[in-house]
Tab-separated table of C-alpha atoms in Angstrom:
chain	number	residue	atom	x	y	z
T	4	MET	CA	29.146	168.793	-92.228
T	5	ALA	CA	28.364	166.469	-95.134
T	6	CYS	CA	30.053	166.761	-98.490
T	7	MET	CA	28.782	165.413	-101.800
T	8	GLN	CA	30.655	165.308	-105.062
T	9	PHE	CA	29.023	165.473	-108.461
T	10	THR	CA	30.828	164.716	-111.714
T	11	ASN	CA	29.562	166.148	-114.963
T	12	ALA	CA	30.868	164.839	-118.301
T	13	VAL	CA	31.068	167.499	-121.005
T	14	SER	CA	31.562	166.572	-124.663
T	15	PHE	CA	32.683	168.964	-127.346
T	16	ARG	CA	33.816	168.835	-130.957
T	17	PRO	CA	36.199	171.547	-132.064
T	18	GLU	CA	35.613	172.997	-135.464
T	19	GLN	CA	37.775	171.586	-138.245
T	20	LEU	CA	40.884	173.562	-138.864
T	21	SER	CA	41.605	174.845	-142.353
T	22	GLY	CA	44.921	173.813	-143.670
T	23	ALA	CA	46.750	171.038	-145.440
T	24	GLY	CA	44.138	168.451	-144.870
T	25	THR	CA	41.034	167.784	-143.003
T	26	ARG	CA	41.274	166.267	-139.612
T	27	ASP	CA	38.591	164.345	-137.882
T	28	TYR	CA	38.348	165.031	-134.254
T	29	GLN	CA	36.781	162.495	-131.985
T	30	ASN	CA	34.435	163.557	-129.273
T	31	LEU	CA	36.619	164.513	-126.386
T	32	ALA	CA	35.194	164.102	-122.924
T	33	ARG	CA	36.240	166.410	-120.163
T	34	ARG	CA	35.189	165.800	-116.581
T	35	LYS	CA	34.250	168.672	-114.380
T	36	SER	CA	33.925	168.098	-110.632
T	37	VAL	CA	31.736	170.176	-108.381
T	38	SER	CA	31.800	169.851	-104.601
T	39	VAL	CA	28.760	170.829	-102.583
T	40	SER	CA	28.833	171.114	-98.801
T	41	PHE	CA	25.791	170.932	-96.585
T	42	ALA	CA	25.695	172.258	-93.034
T	43	GLY	CA	24.443	169.976	-90.285
T	44	ILE	CA	20.920	170.137	-88.929
T	45	SER	CA	20.398	173.061	-86.571
T	46	ALA	CA	18.864	172.836	-83.071
T	47	GLU	CA	15.633	174.424	-84.338
T	48	MET	CA	15.164	171.655	-86.881
T	49	SER	CA	16.019	168.845	-84.464
T	50	PRO	CA	15.291	169.877	-80.878
T	51	ALA	CA	16.105	166.505	-79.309
T	52	GLN	CA	19.839	165.979	-79.705
T	53	PRO	CA	21.219	162.884	-77.993
T	54	GLY	CA	23.694	163.543	-75.237
T	55	LYS	CA	22.810	167.209	-74.796
T	56	PRO	CA	20.837	168.217	-71.707
T	57	GLU	CA	17.485	169.916	-72.288
T	58	ILE	CA	15.616	172.561	-70.368
T	59	GLU	CA	11.824	172.289	-70.330
T	60	LEU	CA	10.061	175.641	-70.192
T	61	GLU	CA	6.501	176.525	-69.251
T	62	PHE	CA	5.220	179.999	-70.007
T	63	ILE	CA	2.253	181.229	-67.987
T	64	GLY	CA	0.028	183.749	-69.756
T	65	PRO	CA	-0.353	187.248	-68.315
T	66	LYS	CA	-4.145	187.174	-67.968
T	67	PRO	CA	-6.578	184.420	-66.987
T	68	GLY	CA	-8.858	182.875	-69.598
T	69	ASN	CA	-12.659	182.768	-69.444
T	70	ASP	CA	-12.535	179.811	-67.059
T	71	GLY	CA	-10.295	181.704	-64.620
T	72	SER	CA	-7.156	179.646	-65.286
T	73	TYR	CA	-3.990	181.071	-66.777
T	74	PRO	CA	-2.988	179.660	-70.183
T	75	VAL	CA	0.292	177.715	-70.206
T	76	GLU	CA	2.529	177.181	-73.247
T	77	SER	CA	5.468	174.769	-73.308
T	78	ALA	CA	8.801	174.681	-75.102
T	79	LYS	CA	12.161	172.898	-74.875
T	80	ALA	CA	15.678	174.190	-75.409
T	81	ILE	CA	19.151	172.671	-75.457
T	82	SER	CA	20.845	173.768	-72.250
T	83	GLY	CA	23.110	176.817	-72.651
T	84	GLU	CA	22.480	177.421	-76.353
T	85	LYS	CA	19.753	180.081	-76.469
T	86	LEU	CA	18.455	183.214	-74.859
T	87	LEU	CA	14.989	183.042	-73.334
T	88	ARG	CA	13.831	185.677	-75.853
T	89	ASP	CA	14.909	183.464	-78.771
T	90	VAL	CA	13.206	180.376	-77.329
T	91	MET	CA	9.970	182.354	-77.019
T	92	SER	CA	10.310	183.820	-80.499
T	93	ASP	CA	11.112	180.438	-82.112
T	94	ASN	CA	8.024	178.905	-80.473
T	95	LYS	CA	5.789	181.903	-81.270
T	96	ILE	CA	5.149	182.614	-77.588
T	97	GLU	CA	4.087	186.220	-76.954
T	98	LEU	CA	6.733	188.171	-75.058
T	99	TYR	CA	5.847	191.834	-75.306
T	100	ALA	CA	2.995	193.961	-74.030
T	101	THR	CA	1.502	196.448	-76.515
T	102	TYR	CA	4.167	199.104	-75.934
T	103	GLY	CA	6.955	196.531	-76.205
T	104	LYS	CA	5.655	195.263	-79.547
T	105	LEU	CA	6.138	198.733	-80.981
T	106	MET	CA	9.180	199.959	-79.093
T	107	ASN	CA	11.416	196.936	-78.372
T	108	CYS	CA	15.117	197.050	-79.199
T	109	GLY	CA	15.171	193.642	-80.914
T	110	GLY	CA	17.098	191.902	-78.145
T	111	GLY	CA	19.891	194.406	-77.667
T	112	GLY	CA	19.244	194.922	-73.965
T	113	SER	CA	18.631	198.644	-74.299
T	114	CYS	CA	14.878	199.042	-73.706
T	115	GLY	CA	13.692	196.842	-70.818
T	116	THR	CA	10.436	195.767	-72.527
T	117	CYS	CA	11.021	191.985	-72.454
T	118	ILE	CA	10.458	191.553	-68.725
T	119	VAL	CA	9.495	188.091	-67.485
T	120	GLU	CA	9.231	186.626	-63.990
T	121	ILE	CA	10.947	183.357	-63.157
T	122	ILE	CA	8.510	181.411	-60.978
T	123	ASP	CA	10.576	178.224	-60.731
T	124	GLY	CA	13.979	177.056	-61.989
T	125	LYS	CA	15.992	180.242	-61.386
T	126	ASP	CA	19.068	178.082	-60.724
T	127	LEU	CA	18.909	176.783	-64.329
T	128	LEU	CA	19.507	180.292	-65.748
T	129	ASN	CA	22.526	182.583	-65.843
T	130	GLU	CA	22.986	185.277	-63.186
T	131	ARG	CA	21.564	188.745	-63.831
T	132	THR	CA	23.725	190.707	-66.253
T	133	ASN	CA	24.865	194.318	-65.730
T	134	THR	CA	22.157	195.398	-68.167
T	135	GLU	CA	19.524	193.669	-66.048
T	136	LEU	CA	20.913	195.203	-62.866
T	137	LYS	CA	20.481	198.610	-64.510
T	138	TYR	CA	16.932	198.126	-65.872
T	139	LEU	CA	15.543	196.018	-63.034
T	140	LYS	CA	17.081	197.921	-60.131
T	141	LYS	CA	13.756	198.479	-58.324
T	142	LYS	CA	12.047	195.281	-59.507
T	143	PRO	CA	11.762	191.951	-57.682
T	144	GLU	CA	14.755	189.573	-57.887
T	145	SER	CA	12.621	187.068	-59.791
T	146	TRP	CA	12.162	189.480	-62.713
T	147	ARG	CA	14.510	189.079	-65.686
T	148	LEU	CA	15.007	190.506	-69.177
T	149	ALA	CA	14.365	187.691	-71.669
T	150	CYS	CA	17.009	189.090	-74.047
T	151	GLN	CA	19.701	188.739	-71.352
T	152	THR	CA	18.690	185.388	-69.862
T	153	ILE	CA	20.542	182.292	-71.088
T	154	VAL	CA	18.518	179.092	-70.729
T	155	GLY	CA	20.784	176.537	-69.028
T	156	ASN	CA	24.581	176.300	-68.878
T	157	LYS	CA	25.291	173.399	-71.324
T	158	GLU	CA	25.503	170.924	-68.423
T	159	ASN	CA	22.258	171.239	-66.474
T	160	SER	CA	18.744	170.087	-67.266
T	161	GLY	CA	15.386	170.632	-65.612
T	162	LYS	CA	12.264	172.743	-65.764
T	163	VAL	CA	11.831	176.513	-65.735
T	164	VAL	CA	8.448	178.170	-65.177
T	165	VAL	CA	8.151	181.688	-66.604
T	166	GLN	CA	5.401	184.264	-66.026
T	167	ARG	CA	5.004	186.350	-69.176
T	168	ILE	CA	4.435	190.107	-68.801
T	169	PRO	CA	4.474	190.059	-64.965
T	170	GLN	CA	3.701	193.778	-64.764
T	171	TRP	CA	0.088	192.893	-65.728
T	172	LYS	CA	-0.400	190.734	-62.627
T	173	LYS	CA	-2.473	192.289	-59.864
């Protein structure tokens, strides 16, 4: 955290007092100090932080484009610092199907609408949480809830490939 100090000089002249004589008052200067603290730059503002491992993410779209290929969006995250849902949200990568857009719980792990499939890089993510075990009981092991999935573990780096909205795949 950076700290800056500003000094402001304030001059004033008190009114003359009535009494036995007139007094001349000189301008008196009074210094007033103000300290201002600034927080450091956040990970969103500076994604590449030296010395911290990064996870590269590729997000495969749920439906093929006109040319038959699936659209792919990329993002990076500092290992162990964010949930997959937050990485997608910060990079404006679509997470929810129509129903999920209207009925999601905002990342609280109580709705099951942020389902993604991990195609590659499962070992770079945390283990399934109890919430995921509850909501994804009958789903493939590769399916995860983005709001429960931590990207990295602060020590690892690599690449994770994520299929968005896997329930749309046929």
